XYZ file of C-alpha atoms in Angstrom:
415
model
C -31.020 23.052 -28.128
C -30.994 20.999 -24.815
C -33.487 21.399 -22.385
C -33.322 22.207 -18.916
C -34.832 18.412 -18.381
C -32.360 17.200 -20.598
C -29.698 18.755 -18.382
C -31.538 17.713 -15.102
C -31.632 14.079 -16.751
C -27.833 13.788 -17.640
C -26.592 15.310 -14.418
C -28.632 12.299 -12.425
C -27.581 10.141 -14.847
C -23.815 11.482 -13.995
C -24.060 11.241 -10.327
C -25.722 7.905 -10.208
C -22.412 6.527 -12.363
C -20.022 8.395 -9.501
C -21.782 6.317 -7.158
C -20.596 3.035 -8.797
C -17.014 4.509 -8.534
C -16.120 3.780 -4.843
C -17.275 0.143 -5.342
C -16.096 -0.588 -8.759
C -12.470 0.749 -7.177
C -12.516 -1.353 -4.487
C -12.898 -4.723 -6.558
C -10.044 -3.335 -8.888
C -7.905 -3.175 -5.489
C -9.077 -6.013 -4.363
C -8.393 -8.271 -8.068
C -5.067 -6.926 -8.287
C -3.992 -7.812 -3.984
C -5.410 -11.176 -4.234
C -1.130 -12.481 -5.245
C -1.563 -15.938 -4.620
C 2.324 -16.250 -4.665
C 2.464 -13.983 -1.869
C 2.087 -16.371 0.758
C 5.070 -18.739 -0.875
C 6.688 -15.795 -2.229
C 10.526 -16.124 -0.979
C 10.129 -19.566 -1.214
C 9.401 -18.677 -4.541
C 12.194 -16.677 -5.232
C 14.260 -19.154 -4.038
C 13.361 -22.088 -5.634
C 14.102 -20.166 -8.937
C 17.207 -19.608 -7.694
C 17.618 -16.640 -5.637
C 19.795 -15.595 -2.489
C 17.670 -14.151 0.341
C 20.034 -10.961 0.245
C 19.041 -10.639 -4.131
C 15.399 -10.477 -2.817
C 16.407 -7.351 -1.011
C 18.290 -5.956 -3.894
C 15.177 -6.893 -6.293
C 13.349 -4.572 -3.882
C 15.947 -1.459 -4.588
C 15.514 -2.065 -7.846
C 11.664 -1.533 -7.491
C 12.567 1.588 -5.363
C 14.495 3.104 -7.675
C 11.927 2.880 -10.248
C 9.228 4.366 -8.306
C 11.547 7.282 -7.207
C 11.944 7.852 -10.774
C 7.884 7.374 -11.772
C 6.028 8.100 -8.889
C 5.674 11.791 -8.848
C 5.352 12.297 -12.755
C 2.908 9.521 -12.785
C 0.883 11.162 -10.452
C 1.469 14.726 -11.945
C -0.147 13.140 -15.281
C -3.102 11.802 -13.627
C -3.688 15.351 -11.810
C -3.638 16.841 -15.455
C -4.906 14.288 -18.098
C -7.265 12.262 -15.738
C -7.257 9.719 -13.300
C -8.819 6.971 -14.825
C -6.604 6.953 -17.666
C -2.924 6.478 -15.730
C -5.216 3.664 -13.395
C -5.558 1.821 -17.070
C -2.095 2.168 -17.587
C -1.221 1.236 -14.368
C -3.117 -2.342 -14.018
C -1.927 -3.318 -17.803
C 1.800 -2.616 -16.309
C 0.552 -4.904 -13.294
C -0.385 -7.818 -16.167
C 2.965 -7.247 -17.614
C 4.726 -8.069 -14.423
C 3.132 -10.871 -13.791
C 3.926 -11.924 -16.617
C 7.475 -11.716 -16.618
C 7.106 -13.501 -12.808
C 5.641 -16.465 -14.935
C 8.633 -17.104 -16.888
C 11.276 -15.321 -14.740
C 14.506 -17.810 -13.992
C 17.009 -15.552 -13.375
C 17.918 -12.507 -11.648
C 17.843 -10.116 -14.653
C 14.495 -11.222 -15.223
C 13.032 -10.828 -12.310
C 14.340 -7.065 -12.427
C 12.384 -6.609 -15.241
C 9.442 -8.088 -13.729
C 10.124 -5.687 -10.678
C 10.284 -2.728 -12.925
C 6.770 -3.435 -14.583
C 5.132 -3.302 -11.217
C 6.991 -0.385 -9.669
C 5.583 1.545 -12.830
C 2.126 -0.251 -12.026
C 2.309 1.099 -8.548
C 3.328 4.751 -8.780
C 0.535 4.895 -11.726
C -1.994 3.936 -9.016
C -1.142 4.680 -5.561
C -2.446 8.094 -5.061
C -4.375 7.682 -8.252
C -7.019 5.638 -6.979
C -7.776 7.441 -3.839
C -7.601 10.648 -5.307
C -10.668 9.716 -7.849
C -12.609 8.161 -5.193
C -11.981 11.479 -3.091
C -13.073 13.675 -5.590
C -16.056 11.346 -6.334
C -17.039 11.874 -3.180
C -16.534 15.171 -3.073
C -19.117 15.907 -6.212
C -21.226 13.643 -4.518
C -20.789 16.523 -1.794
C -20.337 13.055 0.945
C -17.213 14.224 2.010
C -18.466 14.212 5.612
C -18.168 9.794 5.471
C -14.486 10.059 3.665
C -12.507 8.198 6.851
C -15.209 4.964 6.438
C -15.238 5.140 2.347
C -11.493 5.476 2.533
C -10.858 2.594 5.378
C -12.981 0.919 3.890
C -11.460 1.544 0.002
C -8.054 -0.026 2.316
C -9.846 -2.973 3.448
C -9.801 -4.424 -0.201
C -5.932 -5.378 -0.086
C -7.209 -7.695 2.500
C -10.544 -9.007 0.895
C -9.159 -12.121 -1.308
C -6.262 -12.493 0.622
C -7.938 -13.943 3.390
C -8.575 -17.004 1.397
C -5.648 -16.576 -1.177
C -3.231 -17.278 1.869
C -4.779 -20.572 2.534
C -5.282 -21.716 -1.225
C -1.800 -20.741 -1.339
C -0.313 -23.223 0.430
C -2.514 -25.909 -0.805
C -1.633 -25.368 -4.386
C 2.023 -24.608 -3.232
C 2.117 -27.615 -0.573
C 5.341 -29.310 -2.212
C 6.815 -26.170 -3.790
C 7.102 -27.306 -7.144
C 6.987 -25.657 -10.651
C 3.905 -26.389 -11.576
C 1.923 -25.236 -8.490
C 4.168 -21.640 -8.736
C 2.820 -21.250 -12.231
C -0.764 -21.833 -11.281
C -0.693 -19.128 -8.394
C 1.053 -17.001 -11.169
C -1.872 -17.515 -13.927
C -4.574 -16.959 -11.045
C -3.376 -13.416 -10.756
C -3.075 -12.946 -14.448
C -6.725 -14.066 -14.955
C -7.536 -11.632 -11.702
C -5.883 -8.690 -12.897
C -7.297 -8.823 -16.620
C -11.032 -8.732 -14.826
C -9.401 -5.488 -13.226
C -8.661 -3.578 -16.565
C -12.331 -4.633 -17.475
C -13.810 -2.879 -14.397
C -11.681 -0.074 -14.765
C -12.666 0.282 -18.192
C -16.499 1.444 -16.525
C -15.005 4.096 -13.782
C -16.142 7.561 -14.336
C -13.741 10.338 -14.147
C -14.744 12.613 -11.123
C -14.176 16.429 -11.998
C -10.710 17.666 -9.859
C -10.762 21.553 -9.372
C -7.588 23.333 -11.564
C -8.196 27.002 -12.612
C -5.446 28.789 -13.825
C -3.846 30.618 -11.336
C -3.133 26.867 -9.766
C -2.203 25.818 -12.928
C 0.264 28.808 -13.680
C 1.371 27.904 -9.691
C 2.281 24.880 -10.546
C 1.083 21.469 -9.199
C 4.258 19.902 -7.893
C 5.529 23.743 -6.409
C 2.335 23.637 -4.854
C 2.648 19.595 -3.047
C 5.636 21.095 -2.119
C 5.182 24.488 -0.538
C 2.320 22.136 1.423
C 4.946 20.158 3.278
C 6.972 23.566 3.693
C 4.328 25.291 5.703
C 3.338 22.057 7.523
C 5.790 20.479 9.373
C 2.966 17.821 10.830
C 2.803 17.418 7.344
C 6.234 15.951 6.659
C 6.593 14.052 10.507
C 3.888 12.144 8.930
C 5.524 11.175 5.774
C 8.482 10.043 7.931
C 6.294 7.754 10.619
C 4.423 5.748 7.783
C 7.045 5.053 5.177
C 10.076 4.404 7.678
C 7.921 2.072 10.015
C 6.205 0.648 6.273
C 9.665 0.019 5.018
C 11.188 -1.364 7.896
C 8.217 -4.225 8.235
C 8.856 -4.460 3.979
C 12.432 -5.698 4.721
C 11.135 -8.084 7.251
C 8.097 -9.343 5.205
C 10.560 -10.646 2.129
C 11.765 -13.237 3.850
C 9.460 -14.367 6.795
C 8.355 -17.716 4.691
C 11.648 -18.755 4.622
C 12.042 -17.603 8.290
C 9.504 -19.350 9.925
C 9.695 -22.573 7.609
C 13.052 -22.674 9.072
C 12.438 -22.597 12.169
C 9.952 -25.985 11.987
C 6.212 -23.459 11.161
C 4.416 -25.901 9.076
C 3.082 -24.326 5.785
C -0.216 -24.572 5.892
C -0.222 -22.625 9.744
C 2.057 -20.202 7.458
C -1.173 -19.604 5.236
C -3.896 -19.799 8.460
C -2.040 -17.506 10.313
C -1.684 -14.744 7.564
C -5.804 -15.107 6.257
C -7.026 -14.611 9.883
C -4.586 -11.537 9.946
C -6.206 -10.750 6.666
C -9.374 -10.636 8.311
C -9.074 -8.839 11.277
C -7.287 -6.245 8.867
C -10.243 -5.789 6.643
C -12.831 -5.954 9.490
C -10.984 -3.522 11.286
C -10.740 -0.954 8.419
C -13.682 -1.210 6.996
C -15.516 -0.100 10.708
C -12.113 2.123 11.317
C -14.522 5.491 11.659
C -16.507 3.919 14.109
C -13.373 3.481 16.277
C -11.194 6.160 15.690
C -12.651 9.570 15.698
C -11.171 12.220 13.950
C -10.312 14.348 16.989
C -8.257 11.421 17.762
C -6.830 10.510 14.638
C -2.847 12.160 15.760
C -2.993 10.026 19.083
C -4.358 6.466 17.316
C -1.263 6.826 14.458
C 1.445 7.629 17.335
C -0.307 4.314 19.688
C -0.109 2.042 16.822
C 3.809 3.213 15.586
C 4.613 2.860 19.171
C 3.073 -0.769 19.352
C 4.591 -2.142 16.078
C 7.947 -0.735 17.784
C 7.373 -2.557 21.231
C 6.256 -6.240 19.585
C 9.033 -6.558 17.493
C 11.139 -5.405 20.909
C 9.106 -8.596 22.048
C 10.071 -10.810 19.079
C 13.725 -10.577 19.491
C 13.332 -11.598 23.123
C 11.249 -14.412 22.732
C 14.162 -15.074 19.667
C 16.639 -15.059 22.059
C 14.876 -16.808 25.028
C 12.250 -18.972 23.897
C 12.132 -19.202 19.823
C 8.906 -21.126 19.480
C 7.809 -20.785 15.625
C 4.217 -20.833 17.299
C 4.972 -17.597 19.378
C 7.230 -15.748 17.193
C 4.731 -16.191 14.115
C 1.893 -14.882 16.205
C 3.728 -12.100 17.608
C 4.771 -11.006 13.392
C 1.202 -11.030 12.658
C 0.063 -8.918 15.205
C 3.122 -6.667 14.476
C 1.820 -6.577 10.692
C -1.898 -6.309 11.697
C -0.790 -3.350 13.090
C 1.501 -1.836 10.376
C -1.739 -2.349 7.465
C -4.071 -0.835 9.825
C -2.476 2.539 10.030
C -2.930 2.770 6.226
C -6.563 4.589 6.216
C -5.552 6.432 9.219
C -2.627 8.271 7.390
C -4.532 8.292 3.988
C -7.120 10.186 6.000
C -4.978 12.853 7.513
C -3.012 13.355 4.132
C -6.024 13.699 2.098
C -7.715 16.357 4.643
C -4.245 17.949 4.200
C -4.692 18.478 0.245
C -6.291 19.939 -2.263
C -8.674 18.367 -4.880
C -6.666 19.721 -8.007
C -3.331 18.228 -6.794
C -4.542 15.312 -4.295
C -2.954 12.758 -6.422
C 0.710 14.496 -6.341
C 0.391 14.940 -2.820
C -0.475 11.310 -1.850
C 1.954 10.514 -4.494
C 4.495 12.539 -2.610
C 4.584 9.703 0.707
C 5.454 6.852 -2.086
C 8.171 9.321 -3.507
C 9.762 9.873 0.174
C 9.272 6.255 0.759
C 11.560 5.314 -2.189
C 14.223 7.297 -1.381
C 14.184 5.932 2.193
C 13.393 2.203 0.377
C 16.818 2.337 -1.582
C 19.266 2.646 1.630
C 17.229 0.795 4.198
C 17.108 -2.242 1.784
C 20.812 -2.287 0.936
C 21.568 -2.126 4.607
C 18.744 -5.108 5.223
C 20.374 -7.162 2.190
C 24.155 -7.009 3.809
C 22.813 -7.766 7.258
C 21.045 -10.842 6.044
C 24.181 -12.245 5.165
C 25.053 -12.638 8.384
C 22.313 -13.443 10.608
C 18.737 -14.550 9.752
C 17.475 -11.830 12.913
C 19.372 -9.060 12.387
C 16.680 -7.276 9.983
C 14.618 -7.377 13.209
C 16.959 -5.895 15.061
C 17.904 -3.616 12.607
C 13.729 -2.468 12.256
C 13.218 -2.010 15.798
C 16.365 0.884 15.463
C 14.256 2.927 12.985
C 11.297 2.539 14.605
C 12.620 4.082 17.724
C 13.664 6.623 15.549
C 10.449 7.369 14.492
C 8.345 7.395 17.851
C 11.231 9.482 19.401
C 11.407 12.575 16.365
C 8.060 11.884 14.516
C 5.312 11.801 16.740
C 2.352 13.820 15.700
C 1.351 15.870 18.665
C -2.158 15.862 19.926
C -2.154 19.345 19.674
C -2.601 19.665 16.080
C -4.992 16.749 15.681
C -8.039 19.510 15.271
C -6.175 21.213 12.048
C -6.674 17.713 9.721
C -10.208 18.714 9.887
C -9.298 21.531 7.608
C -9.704 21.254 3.504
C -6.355 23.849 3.159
């Protein structure tokens, strides 16, 4: 029979492994964000023969497959464990880049897309919710905001120098310089799946009366009782997807208009930086009695500089000006991520935090499907008119989805 030491012994043994989690998920994040090709991306696309308004359509297609996944992706990993759908997740990430290695066509390329929509509804929600819960056994939930901002800051880590080593590789835009980004990512994500291999599955509370409730009825119900709840959801995915429809094409965009390349890749890996410096010290900056009022400022900044950009468009277009203006205007747009993952996560439960967080991505897909369609036509007739088109929803959003300072003290409660 085990002893009492032998229990003490494996339960240290446990927690010191939990411990490992938070930091072994952030270099999975940060292997599978460091997309070389990101930088050259719609160049990219269109050197293997794409129209700028099929980029959009690529990007429904990706929708529509995380509309279908995303929920019952997360619904697994609330039931059968959330190390086990990451796994599944970052081998569906290899497979897409994959297909983006040998993709020449449009058909192709869908493929590709549907590989990492899959990838992305197995993780997003996924990986927060285990380092959460990790926490949470560790009984640190008191520190989540800086484990969680910094958790976001890994999307920037490698992309502060993968933006500049982008543009060196890609500096004539050639095949072979493509592929090479391409296999840097493959090699990247395969040291992912071996990391993930060591993660430790945190214990996520489900007794059967929540069970019998139902997971997704309760998610749900959440958002029913909660209206703050569901403004929320509307302010990060509309202002997310609106800046999504400008990012596909803003290589193209600014080359265009004269931006040299390599300022392209310099401008983007010191936006990289401030992003990951800011998030990783966000908790020392934004307390949580101030979380509602920081998440309305920034929505209402993003709104005003692209009200700037079109101006200076119309005025003044200096590629110098208009590309700093973007990347303040998508500093701002990353760095409400650990903001909102903080007041959703405060907002769930441990048994079905991975549906819930899962439930933004599903309301962000079915706004992802129309908004790109619309973007797609409207590119088709003038190169700014996805700006203009951006700044419309986000007035939409600071004018019906503000989250009221009022309510900022109730995200401080585990419901």
């Amino acid at each position: 029979m085990p002893t009492l030491r032998y229990y003490k012994t494996m339960h240290k043994i446990r927690q010191e492994k939990l411990k490992k989690n938070g930091k072994k998920l952030f270099w999975i994040k940060a292997l599978m964000n460091v997309k070389m090709v990101n930088i050259v991306m719609s160049l990219f696309y269109v050197h293997r023969g794409l129209e700028l308004n099929e980029i959009f359509y690529l990007s429904m297609i990706w929708a529509i497959t995380s509309f279908i996944t995303e929920v019952p992706s997360s619904y697994l990993a609330d039931h059968l464990g959330r190390k086990k759908t990451m796994m599944l997740g970052i081998v569906s990430n290899l497979m897409y880049w994959v297909f983006f290695f040998f993709a020449d066509s449009f058909f192709l390329f869908a493929i590709a897309m549907v590989w990492y929509a899959m990838s992305f509804a197995m993780i997003s929600g996924t990986d927060e919710a285990l380092l959460y819960d990790s926490e949470k056994e560790l009984e640190q939930t008191d520190t989540t905001l800086q484990k969680l901002g910094t958790y976001a800051a890994a999307n920037n880590v490698f992309k502060i120098f993968a933006s500049i080593i982008g543009v060196v590789i890609a500096k004539n835009l050639i095949e072979g310089q493509f592929q090479i980004l391409i296999g840097i990512d493959v090699v990247a994500t395969l040291i992912a799946l071996g990391i993930g291999l060591t993660l430790i599955e945190a214990r996520h509370k489900m007794d059967v009366e929540e069970i019998e409730s139902g997971v997704m009825f309760d998610a749900f119900n959440l958002i029913r009782k909660s209206p703050i709840i569901m403004r929320a959801m509307m302010s990060k995915v509309i202002i997310f997807t609106a800046s999504l429809t400008l990012f596909h094409y803003y290589q193209v965009f600014f080359t265009d208009t004269g931006l040299p390349l390599l300022i392209l890749g310099i401008g983007f890996a010191l936006m990289h930086t401030a992003a990951a410096i800011f998030k990783h010290f966000i908790a020392k900056h934004v307390p949580p009695k101030y979380l509602n009022m920081a998440i309305d400022g920034i929505n209402i900044l993003t709104v005003l500089l692209l009200i700037c950009f079109v101006i200076v468009w119309v005025i003044w277009p200096n590629p110098y000006m208009l590309y700093a203006i973007f990347l303040v205007y998508v500093f701002l747009t990353v760095a409400r991520n650990p903001l909102y993952a903080e007041f959703f996560h405060k907002k769930s439960k441990s048994y079905n935090r991975a549906t819930t967080m899962s439930l933004v991505n599903f309301l962000k897909n079915i706004f992802d499907i129309p908004i790109l369609f619309i973007a797609g036509i409207l590119i088709t007739y003038n190169i700014i008119a996805p700006y203009i088109f951006a700044i419309v929803l986000g007035l939409l959003v600071i004018t019906f989805s503000r989250l009221s300072y009022k309510h900022t003290s109730s995200i401080n409660k585990n419901i």
